[in-house]
PDB file of C-alpha atoms and ligand atoms in Angstrom:
ATOM      1  CA  UNK A 756     -43.004  50.568-103.333  1.00  0.00           C
ATOM      2  CA  UNK A 757     -40.736  50.587-100.503  1.00  0.00           C
ATOM      3  CA  UNK A 758     -40.838  47.922 -97.532  1.00  0.00           C
ATOM      4  CA  UNK A 759     -39.320  48.611 -94.633  1.00  0.00           C
ATOM      5  CA  UNK A 760     -37.978  45.330 -91.990  1.00  0.00           C
ATOM      6  CA  UNK A 761     -37.353  44.987 -88.924  1.00  0.00           C
ATOM      7  CA  UNK A 762     -33.422  42.853 -87.983  1.00  0.00           C
ATOM      8  CA  UNK A 763     -33.250  41.283 -84.679  1.00  0.00           C
ATOM      9  CA  UNK A 764     -30.400  41.633 -82.882  1.00  0.00           C
ATOM     10  CA  UNK A 765     -28.944  40.824 -79.853  1.00  0.00           C
ATOM     11  CA  UNK A 766     -31.320  40.864 -76.971  1.00  0.00           C
ATOM     12  CA  UNK A 767     -34.313  43.140 -77.627  1.00  0.00           C
ATOM     13  CA  UNK A 768     -32.716  45.110 -80.942  1.00  0.00           C
ATOM     14  CA  UNK A 769     -34.336  46.490 -84.368  1.00  0.00           C
ATOM     15  CA  UNK A 770     -32.191  47.109 -86.765  1.00  0.00           C
ATOM     16  CA  UNK A 771     -34.152  48.770 -89.871  1.00  0.00           C
ATOM     17  CA  UNK A 772     -33.660  47.434 -93.215  1.00  0.00           C
ATOM     18  CA  UNK A 773     -35.548  49.798 -96.190  1.00  0.00           C
ATOM     19  CA  UNK A 774     -36.105  47.751 -99.574  1.00  0.00           C
ATOM     20  CA  UNK A 775     -36.982  47.545-103.379  1.00  0.00           C
ATOM     21  CA  UNK A 776     -35.926  44.664-103.373  1.00  0.00           C
ATOM     22  CA  UNK A 777     -32.807  45.321-105.016  1.00  0.00           C
ATOM     23  CA  UNK A 778     -31.016  47.242-103.301  1.00  0.00           C
ATOM     24  CA  UNK A 779     -31.365  48.113 -99.764  1.00  0.00           C
ATOM     25  CA  UNK A 780     -30.036  50.873 -96.957  1.00  0.00           C
ATOM     26  CA  UNK A 781     -29.703  50.152 -92.657  1.00  0.00           C
ATOM     27  CA  UNK A 782     -30.946  51.989 -90.125  1.00  0.00           C
ATOM     28  CA  UNK A 783     -27.944  51.346 -86.950  1.00  0.00           C
ATOM     29  CA  UNK A 784     -26.304  48.458 -88.266  1.00  0.00           C
ATOM     30  CA  UNK A 785     -25.439  47.169 -84.584  1.00  0.00           C
ATOM     31  CA  UNK A 786     -24.896  43.453 -86.022  1.00  0.00           C
ATOM     32  CA  UNK A 787     -23.155  43.471 -89.546  1.00  0.00           C
ATOM     33  CA  UNK A 788     -23.689  39.285 -89.424  1.00  0.00           C
ATOM     34  CA  UNK A 789     -27.446  39.882 -88.661  1.00  0.00           C
ATOM     35  CA  UNK A 790     -27.898  42.660 -91.569  1.00  0.00           C
ATOM     36  CA  UNK A 791     -25.569  40.006 -94.357  1.00  0.00           C
ATOM     37  CA  UNK A 792     -28.112  37.713 -93.375  1.00  0.00           C
ATOM     38  CA  UNK A 793     -30.953  39.575 -94.555  1.00  0.00           C
ATOM     39  CA  UNK A 794     -29.496  41.070 -97.211  1.00  0.00           C
ATOM     40  CA  UNK A 795     -28.068  38.082 -98.852  1.00  0.00           C
ATOM     41  CA  UNK A 796     -31.328  35.833 -98.469  1.00  0.00           C
ATOM     42  CA  UNK A 797     -32.576  39.164-100.272  1.00  0.00           C
ATOM     43  CA  UNK A 798     -29.815  39.572-103.133  1.00  0.00           C
ATOM     44  CA  UNK A 799     -29.919  42.935-101.674  1.00  0.00           C
ATOM     45  CA  UNK A 800     -27.470  45.342-101.686  1.00  0.00           C
ATOM     46  CA  UNK A 801     -26.577  47.325 -99.063  1.00  0.00           C
ATOM     47  CA  UNK A 802     -27.116  50.999-100.838  1.00  0.00           C
ATOM     48  CA  UNK A 803     -26.629  53.362 -97.977  1.00  0.00           C
ATOM     49  CA  UNK A 804     -26.238  53.699 -93.910  1.00  0.00           C
ATOM     50  CA  UNK A 805     -28.039  55.636 -91.956  1.00  0.00           C
ATOM     51  CA  UNK A 806     -26.237  56.329 -87.922  1.00  0.00           C
ATOM     52  CA  UNK A 807     -28.555  57.893 -85.298  1.00  0.00           C
ATOM     53  CA  UNK A 808     -26.008  57.966 -83.110  1.00  0.00           C
ATOM     54  CA  UNK A 809     -22.926  56.820 -81.559  1.00  0.00           C
ATOM     55  CA  UNK A 810     -23.607  53.559 -78.971  1.00  0.00           C
ATOM     56  CA  UNK A 811     -22.019  50.538 -80.350  1.00  0.00           C
ATOM     57  CA  UNK A 812     -25.566  47.811 -80.826  1.00  0.00           C
ATOM     58  CA  UNK A 813     -25.883  50.351 -83.485  1.00  0.00           C
ATOM     59  CA  UNK A 814     -22.740  50.910 -85.521  1.00  0.00           C
ATOM     60  CA  UNK A 815     -21.296  47.622 -84.471  1.00  0.00           C
ATOM     61  CA  UNK A 816     -22.074  46.493 -87.686  1.00  0.00           C
ATOM     62  CA  UNK A 817     -21.022  49.402 -89.665  1.00  0.00           C
ATOM     63  CA  UNK A 818     -17.308  48.900 -90.559  1.00  0.00           C
ATOM     64  CA  UNK A 819     -17.605  45.755 -92.306  1.00  0.00           C
ATOM     65  CA  UNK A 820     -20.988  47.187 -94.681  1.00  0.00           C
ATOM     66  CA  UNK A 821     -19.324  49.922 -95.143  1.00  0.00           C
ATOM     67  CA  UNK A 822     -16.279  47.597 -96.114  1.00  0.00           C
ATOM     68  CA  UNK A 823     -18.123  45.651 -97.803  1.00  0.00           C
ATOM     69  CA  UNK A 824     -20.234  47.580-100.113  1.00  0.00           C
ATOM     70  CA  UNK A 825     -18.545  50.392-100.282  1.00  0.00           C
ATOM     71  CA  UNK A 826     -21.982  52.675 -99.571  1.00  0.00           C
ATOM     72  CA  UNK A 827     -22.346  56.048 -98.147  1.00  0.00           C
ATOM     73  CA  UNK A 828     -22.359  55.982 -94.563  1.00  0.00           C
ATOM     74  CA  UNK A 829     -24.611  59.509 -92.999  1.00  0.00           C
ATOM     75  CA  UNK A 830     -24.265  60.543 -89.092  1.00  0.00           C
ATOM     76  CA  UNK A 831     -24.140  63.595 -87.090  1.00  0.00           C
ATOM     77  CA  UNK A 832     -21.732  65.220 -85.770  1.00  0.00           C
ATOM     78  CA  UNK A 833     -19.606  62.850 -83.405  1.00  0.00           C
ATOM     79  CA  UNK A 834     -16.196  61.729 -83.962  1.00  0.00           C
ATOM     80  CA  UNK A 835     -17.559  58.251 -81.722  1.00  0.00           C
ATOM     81  CA  UNK A 836     -19.340  58.150 -85.970  1.00  0.00           C
ATOM     82  CA  UNK A 837     -16.396  56.044 -86.528  1.00  0.00           C
ATOM     83  CA  UNK A 838     -16.797  55.970 -90.803  1.00  0.00           C
ATOM     84  CA  UNK A 839     -18.842  58.791 -92.245  1.00  0.00           C
ATOM     85  CA  UNK A 840     -19.290  60.707 -94.866  1.00  0.00           C
ATOM     86  CA  UNK A 841     -21.355  62.661 -94.993  1.00  0.00           C
ATOM     87  CA  UNK A 842     -22.119  64.434 -91.437  1.00  0.00           C
ATOM     88  CA  UNK A 843     -25.685  65.251 -91.518  1.00  0.00           C
ATOM     89  CA  UNK A 844     -26.972  68.108 -88.616  1.00  0.00           C
ATOM     90  CA  UNK A 845     -30.487  69.430 -88.843  1.00  0.00           C
ATOM     91  CA  UNK A 846     -32.160  69.964 -91.606  1.00  0.00           C
ATOM     92  CA  UNK A 847     -29.616  68.362 -93.881  1.00  0.00           C
ATOM     93  CA  UNK A 848     -31.375  66.589 -96.096  1.00  0.00           C
ATOM     94  CA  UNK A 849     -30.256  62.273 -97.057  1.00  0.00           C
ATOM     95  CA  UNK A 850     -31.645  61.142-100.848  1.00  0.00           C
ATOM     96  CA  UNK A 851     -30.775  57.974-101.186  1.00  0.00           C
ATOM     97  CA  UNK A 852     -31.261  57.960-104.769  1.00  0.00           C
ATOM     98  CA  UNK A 853     -31.725  54.238-105.515  1.00  0.00           C
ATOM     99  CA  UNK A 854     -34.204  54.443-103.800  1.00  0.00           C
ATOM    100  CA  UNK A 855     -36.155  57.411-104.323  1.00  0.00           C
ATOM    101  CA  UNK A 856     -36.390  58.344-100.784  1.00  0.00           C
ATOM    102  CA  UNK A 857     -35.456  61.444 -99.372  1.00  0.00           C
ATOM    103  CA  UNK A 858     -35.304  61.635 -95.512  1.00  0.00           C
ATOM    104  CA  UNK A 859     -34.957  64.847 -93.073  1.00  0.00           C
ATOM    105  CA  UNK A 860     -32.431  65.069 -90.238  1.00  0.00           C
ATOM    106  CA  UNK A 861     -33.664  66.350 -86.978  1.00  0.00           C
ATOM    107  CA  UNK A 862     -31.578  66.436 -84.084  1.00  0.00           C
ATOM    108  CA  UNK A 863     -32.355  65.645 -81.383  1.00  0.00           C
ATOM    109  CA  UNK A 864     -29.759  64.861 -77.924  1.00  0.00           C
ATOM    110  CA  UNK A 865     -30.697  63.571 -74.777  1.00  0.00           C
ATOM    111  CA  UNK A 866     -29.820  59.777 -74.972  1.00  0.00           C
ATOM    112  CA  UNK A 867     -26.817  61.135 -76.610  1.00  0.00           C
ATOM    113  CA  UNK A 868     -25.150  64.415 -77.180  1.00  0.00           C
ATOM    114  CA  UNK A 869     -25.444  64.592 -80.922  1.00  0.00           C
ATOM    115  CA  UNK A 870     -28.095  62.261 -81.658  1.00  0.00           C
ATOM    116  CA  UNK A 871     -30.133  62.566 -84.499  1.00  0.00           C
ATOM    117  CA  UNK A 872     -33.442  60.858 -86.225  1.00  0.00           C
ATOM    118  CA  UNK A 873     -34.674  60.887 -90.131  1.00  0.00           C
ATOM    119  CA  UNK A 874     -37.666  62.255 -91.109  1.00  0.00           C
ATOM    120  CA  UNK A 875     -39.318  61.512 -94.311  1.00  0.00           C
ATOM    121  CA  UNK A 876     -39.449  64.190 -96.834  1.00  0.00           C
ATOM    122  CA  UNK A 877     -40.917  62.466 -99.637  1.00  0.00           C
ATOM    123  CA  UNK A 878     -44.127  60.332-100.300  1.00  0.00           C
ATOM    124  CA  UNK A 879     -41.832  57.298-100.785  1.00  0.00           C
ATOM    125  CA  UNK A 880     -42.357  55.804 -97.337  1.00  0.00           C
ATOM    126  CA  UNK A 881     -45.535  56.664 -95.470  1.00  0.00           C
ATOM    127  CA  UNK A 882     -45.033  59.189 -92.955  1.00  0.00           C
ATOM    128  CA  UNK A 883     -41.446  57.688 -90.622  1.00  0.00           C
ATOM    129  CA  UNK A 884     -39.759  58.899 -88.909  1.00  0.00           C
ATOM    130  CA  UNK A 885     -36.350  56.481 -87.452  1.00  0.00           C
ATOM    131  CA  UNK A 886     -35.721  57.380 -84.470  1.00  0.00           C
ATOM    132  CA  UNK A 887     -33.206  54.993 -82.292  1.00  0.00           C
ATOM    133  CA  UNK A 888     -33.444  55.596 -79.231  1.00  0.00           C
ATOM    134  CA  UNK A 889     -34.803  58.706 -78.418  1.00  0.00           C
ATOM    135  CA  UNK A 890     -38.154  58.180 -78.740  1.00  0.00           C
ATOM    136  CA  UNK A 891     -39.664  54.405 -77.687  1.00  0.00           C
ATOM    137  CA  UNK A 892     -43.767  52.791 -77.577  1.00  0.00           C
ATOM    138  CA  UNK A 893     -44.561  54.071 -74.331  1.00  0.00           C
ATOM    139  CA  UNK A 894     -41.204  55.380 -73.359  1.00  0.00           C
ATOM    140  CA  UNK A 895     -37.736  57.199 -74.375  1.00  0.00           C
ATOM    141  CA  UNK A 896     -34.612  56.175 -73.953  1.00  0.00           C
ATOM    142  CA  UNK A 897     -32.192  57.224 -70.635  1.00  0.00           C
ATOM    143  CA  UNK A 898     -31.207  60.906 -70.885  1.00  0.00           C
ATOM    144  CA  UNK A 899     -27.150  59.630 -70.854  1.00  0.00           C
ATOM    145  CA  UNK A 900     -25.303  62.829 -72.183  1.00  0.00           C
ATOM    146  CA  UNK A 901     -28.375  65.525 -72.275  1.00  0.00           C
ATOM    147  CA  UNK A 902     -30.760  66.819 -69.822  1.00  0.00           C
ATOM    148  CA  UNK A 903     -34.281  66.567 -69.422  1.00  0.00           C
ATOM    149  CA  UNK A 904     -35.346  70.108 -70.579  1.00  0.00           C
ATOM    150  CA  UNK A 905     -33.149  68.540 -73.863  1.00  0.00           C
ATOM    151  CA  UNK A 906     -34.420  65.962 -74.606  1.00  0.00           C
ATOM    152  CA  UNK A 907     -37.861  66.771 -73.624  1.00  0.00           C
ATOM    153  CA  UNK A 908     -37.319  69.502 -76.255  1.00  0.00           C
ATOM    154  CA  UNK A 909     -36.288  66.913 -78.711  1.00  0.00           C
ATOM    155  CA  UNK A 910     -39.048  64.676 -78.133  1.00  0.00           C
ATOM    156  CA  UNK A 911     -41.311  67.488 -78.666  1.00  0.00           C
ATOM    157  CA  UNK A 912     -39.674  68.076 -81.659  1.00  0.00           C
ATOM    158  CA  UNK A 913     -40.869  64.088 -82.284  1.00  0.00           C
ATOM    159  CA  UNK A 914     -44.686  64.874 -81.756  1.00  0.00           C
ATOM    160  CA  UNK A 915     -45.175  67.734 -83.532  1.00  0.00           C
ATOM    161  CA  UNK A 916     -44.904  65.015 -86.715  1.00  0.00           C
ATOM    162  CA  UNK A 917     -47.699  64.936 -88.569  1.00  0.00           C
ATOM    163  CA  UNK A 918     -49.783  62.073 -85.935  1.00  0.00           C
ATOM    164  CA  UNK A 919     -49.828  59.017 -88.851  1.00  0.00           C
ATOM    165  CA  UNK A 920     -46.465  58.902 -88.190  1.00  0.00           C
ATOM    166  CA  UNK A 921     -44.250  55.480 -88.469  1.00  0.00           C
ATOM    167  CA  UNK A 922     -42.385  55.421 -85.265  1.00  0.00           C
ATOM    168  CA  UNK A 923     -38.800  53.235 -86.568  1.00  0.00           C
ATOM    169  CA  UNK A 924     -37.256  53.559 -83.032  1.00  0.00           C
ATOM    170  CA  UNK A 925     -34.504  50.611 -82.431  1.00  0.00           C
ATOM    171  CA  UNK A 926     -35.371  48.770 -78.853  1.00  0.00           C
ATOM    172  CA  UNK A 927     -38.257  46.052 -78.123  1.00  0.00           C
ATOM    173  CA  UNK A 928     -38.769  48.262 -74.773  1.00  0.00           C
ATOM    174  CA  UNK A 929     -42.585  48.181 -75.585  1.00  0.00           C
ATOM    175  CA  UNK A 930     -44.711  45.808 -72.779  1.00  0.00           C
ATOM    176  CA  UNK A 931     -42.216  46.994 -70.159  1.00  0.00           C
ATOM    177  CA  UNK A 932     -42.583  50.569 -71.145  1.00  0.00           C
ATOM    178  CA  UNK A 933     -46.220  49.785 -70.749  1.00  0.00           C
ATOM    179  CA  UNK A 934     -46.417  48.111 -67.689  1.00  0.00           C
ATOM    180  CA  UNK A 935     -44.510  51.908 -66.131  1.00  0.00           C
ATOM    181  CA  UNK A 936     -46.970  53.728 -67.809  1.00  0.00           C
ATOM    182  CA  UNK A 937     -50.366  52.112 -66.669  1.00  0.00           C
ATOM    183  CA  UNK A 938     -48.943  53.046 -63.074  1.00  0.00           C
ATOM    184  CA  UNK A 939     -48.153  56.659 -64.032  1.00  0.00           C
ATOM    185  CA  UNK A 940     -51.525  56.807 -65.552  1.00  0.00           C
ATOM    186  CA  UNK A 941     -53.709  54.167 -64.082  1.00  0.00           C
ATOM    187  CA  UNK A 942     -56.525  55.596 -65.346  1.00  0.00           C
ATOM    188  CA  UNK A 943     -55.688  56.105 -68.847  1.00  0.00           C
ATOM    189  CA  UNK A 944     -58.423  54.167 -70.726  1.00  0.00           C
ATOM    190  CA  UNK A 945     -56.319  54.504 -74.330  1.00  0.00           C
ATOM    191  CA  UNK A 946     -52.947  52.723 -72.478  1.00  0.00           C
ATOM    192  CA  UNK A 947     -55.006  49.618 -70.718  1.00  0.00           C
ATOM    193  CA  UNK A 948     -56.342  48.691 -74.957  1.00  0.00           C
ATOM    194  CA  UNK A 949     -53.030  49.225 -75.575  1.00  0.00           C
ATOM    195  CA  UNK A 950     -50.953  47.401 -73.572  1.00  0.00           C
ATOM    196  CA  UNK A 951     -53.163  44.545 -74.042  1.00  0.00           C
ATOM    197  CA  UNK A 952     -53.143  44.189 -77.779  1.00  0.00           C
ATOM    198  CA  UNK A 953     -48.827  44.495 -77.623  1.00  0.00           C
ATOM    199  CA  UNK A 954     -48.592  41.480 -75.124  1.00  0.00           C
ATOM    200  CA  UNK A 955     -50.959  39.655 -77.418  1.00  0.00           C
ATOM    201  CA  UNK A 956     -48.681  40.582 -80.337  1.00  0.00           C
ATOM    202  CA  UNK A 957     -45.774  40.048 -77.966  1.00  0.00           C
ATOM    203  CA  UNK A 958     -47.011  36.399 -77.486  1.00  0.00           C
ATOM    204  CA  UNK A 959     -46.733  35.188 -81.127  1.00  0.00           C
ATOM    205  CA  UNK A 960     -43.449  36.560 -81.034  1.00  0.00           C
ATOM    206  CA  UNK A 961     -44.306  39.798 -83.658  1.00  0.00           C
ATOM    207  CA  UNK A 962     -42.514  43.681 -83.425  1.00  0.00           C
ATOM    208  CA  UNK A 963     -45.001  45.767 -81.069  1.00  0.00           C
ATOM    209  CA  UNK A 964     -42.480  48.514 -83.582  1.00  0.00           C
ATOM    210  CA  UNK A 965     -43.437  50.288 -85.549  1.00  0.00           C
ATOM    211  CA  UNK A 966     -46.088  52.660 -83.877  1.00  0.00           C
ATOM    212  CA  UNK A 967     -47.742  55.783 -85.246  1.00  0.00           C
ATOM    213  CA  UNK A 968     -47.823  59.156 -83.907  1.00  0.00           C
ATOM    214  CA  UNK A 969     -50.765  58.960 -82.672  1.00  0.00           C
ATOM    215  CA  UNK A 970     -51.010  56.140 -80.021  1.00  0.00           C
ATOM    216  CA  UNK A 971     -47.489  57.059 -78.524  1.00  0.00           C
ATOM    217  CA  UNK A 972     -49.428  60.986 -77.599  1.00  0.00           C
ATOM    218  CA  UNK A 973     -52.124  58.590 -76.327  1.00  0.00           C
ATOM    219  CA  UNK A 974     -49.651  55.961 -74.105  1.00  0.00           C
ATOM    220  CA  UNK A 975     -46.846  57.631 -73.862  1.00  0.00           C
ATOM    221  CA  UNK A 976     -46.555  59.522 -70.088  1.00  0.00           C
ATOM    222  CA  UNK A 977     -43.305  61.108 -71.683  1.00  0.00           C
ATOM    223  CA  UNK A 978     -45.422  63.031 -74.017  1.00  0.00           C
ATOM    224  CA  UNK A 979     -47.925  63.164 -71.287  1.00  0.00           C
ATOM    225  CA  UNK A 980     -46.326  65.653 -68.391  1.00  0.00           C
ATOM    226  CA  UNK A 981     -49.361  67.713 -69.074  1.00  0.00           C
ATOM    227  CA  UNK A 982     -51.517  65.547 -68.426  1.00  0.00           C
ATOM    228  CA  UNK A 983     -52.595  66.548 -64.942  1.00  0.00           C
ATOM    229  CA  UNK A 984     -53.209  62.094 -63.750  1.00  0.00           C
ATOM    230  CA  UNK A 985     -49.088  62.033 -65.262  1.00  0.00           C
ATOM    231  CA  UNK A 986     -48.885  65.238 -63.538  1.00  0.00           C
ATOM    232  CA  UNK A 987     -49.712  64.462 -59.793  1.00  0.00           C
ATOM    233  CA  UNK A 988     -48.385  60.802 -60.143  1.00  0.00           C
ATOM    234  CA  UNK A 989     -45.369  62.566 -60.659  1.00  0.00           C
ATOM    235  CA  UNK A 990     -45.591  64.640 -57.355  1.00  0.00           C
ATOM    236  CA  UNK A 991     -46.129  62.110 -55.680  1.00  0.00           C
ATOM    237  CA  UNK A 992     -43.666  60.030 -56.356  1.00  0.00           C
ATOM    238  CA  UNK A 993     -41.451  63.170 -55.902  1.00  0.00           C
ATOM    239  CA  UNK A 994     -43.072  63.507 -52.253  1.00  0.00           C
ATOM    240  CA  UNK A 995     -43.040  68.138 -54.057  1.00  0.00           C
ATOM    241  CA  UNK A 996     -45.489  70.150 -55.947  1.00  0.00           C
ATOM    242  CA  UNK A 997     -43.353  69.987 -59.721  1.00  0.00           C
ATOM    243  CA  UNK A 998     -43.533  72.981 -61.088  1.00  0.00           C
ATOM    244  CA  UNK A 999     -44.107  73.008 -65.200  1.00  0.00           C
ATOM    245  CA  UNK A1000     -43.242  70.295 -67.593  1.00  0.00           C
ATOM    246  CA  UNK A1001     -40.085  70.295 -67.760  1.00  0.00           C
ATOM    247  CA  UNK A1002     -40.109  69.363 -63.646  1.00  0.00           C
ATOM    248  CA  UNK A1003     -42.347  66.944 -64.717  1.00  0.00           C
ATOM    249  CA  UNK A1004     -40.879  65.510 -67.330  1.00  0.00           C
ATOM    250  CA  UNK A1005     -37.594  64.839 -64.953  1.00  0.00           C
ATOM    251  CA  UNK A1006     -39.527  63.378 -62.586  1.00  0.00           C
ATOM    252  CA  UNK A1007     -41.133  60.458 -64.502  1.00  0.00           C
ATOM    253  CA  UNK A1008     -37.431  59.921 -66.443  1.00  0.00           C
ATOM    254  CA  UNK A1009     -36.475  59.986 -62.657  1.00  0.00           C
ATOM    255  CA  UNK A1010     -38.730  56.669 -61.936  1.00  0.00           C
ATOM    256  CA  UNK A1011     -38.651  55.143 -64.996  1.00  0.00           C
ATOM    257  CA  UNK A1012     -34.967  54.836 -64.025  1.00  0.00           C
ATOM    258  CA  UNK A1013     -35.463  53.323 -60.409  1.00  0.00           C
ATOM    259  CA  UNK A1014     -38.840  51.018 -61.485  1.00  0.00           C
ATOM    260  CA  UNK A1015     -39.018  47.235 -61.343  1.00  0.00           C
ATOM    261  CA  UNK A1016     -42.024  46.138 -63.006  1.00  0.00           C
TER     262      UNK A1016
HETATM  263 ZN1  LIG B2454     -28.598  53.807 -76.612  1.00  0.00          ZN
HETATM  264 FE1  LIG B2455     -29.579  51.030 -78.189  1.00  0.00          FE
END
């Protein structure tokens, strides 16, 4: 049975390691030292590196880990992800032979233009998605290189996965996200319950991720641009009637950009 571990790095990143007791794969190894210490403490050999997007907190440790372990590196079609041994695109399969894990690639542009996600494609792990900075627990990534329509379509692609899918995002932003979500949708009882549970987890120093897609669908305002209360709040904040889900999504994203808890 495979296990998935968050390796904390920097202020609030989680670098994900998937391992079977002997071999490991690292998703977005932003910090080589953090990953190396984790692997060495458990005598694990790094068998693969998977990259979701080119930002430094996701690829910073790539070169030194790939050199030390001489392992393959899968990543998106973008020259800003150096050292790829394989470029992967929508629908491609990535089979990690030593772990028996098959993943499928989804292109999810918006945070960056070439951002991808990896979805489990066999039962070596429970249904899971490694989605980098696209979908967060209670939120979504900032639109650095994409349009609201692109990001919304990317999130819709993730939202269409089975509802039990575990959402392995790359940052512990949950409490700040939920605080904003509650302003957008104060009448959402599931959101209130989630916030108190996750606040209690953070108080104990426990990660709030992975969440599940079911939970995101019920509480994440960026997946809820068709909910009446979200539409009403977004319109009120924007000071105009919003025409359709993309407009609502864009208004909520814009609102969050300027939101201080
Ligand atoms: Zn990023
Ligand atoms: Fe990041």
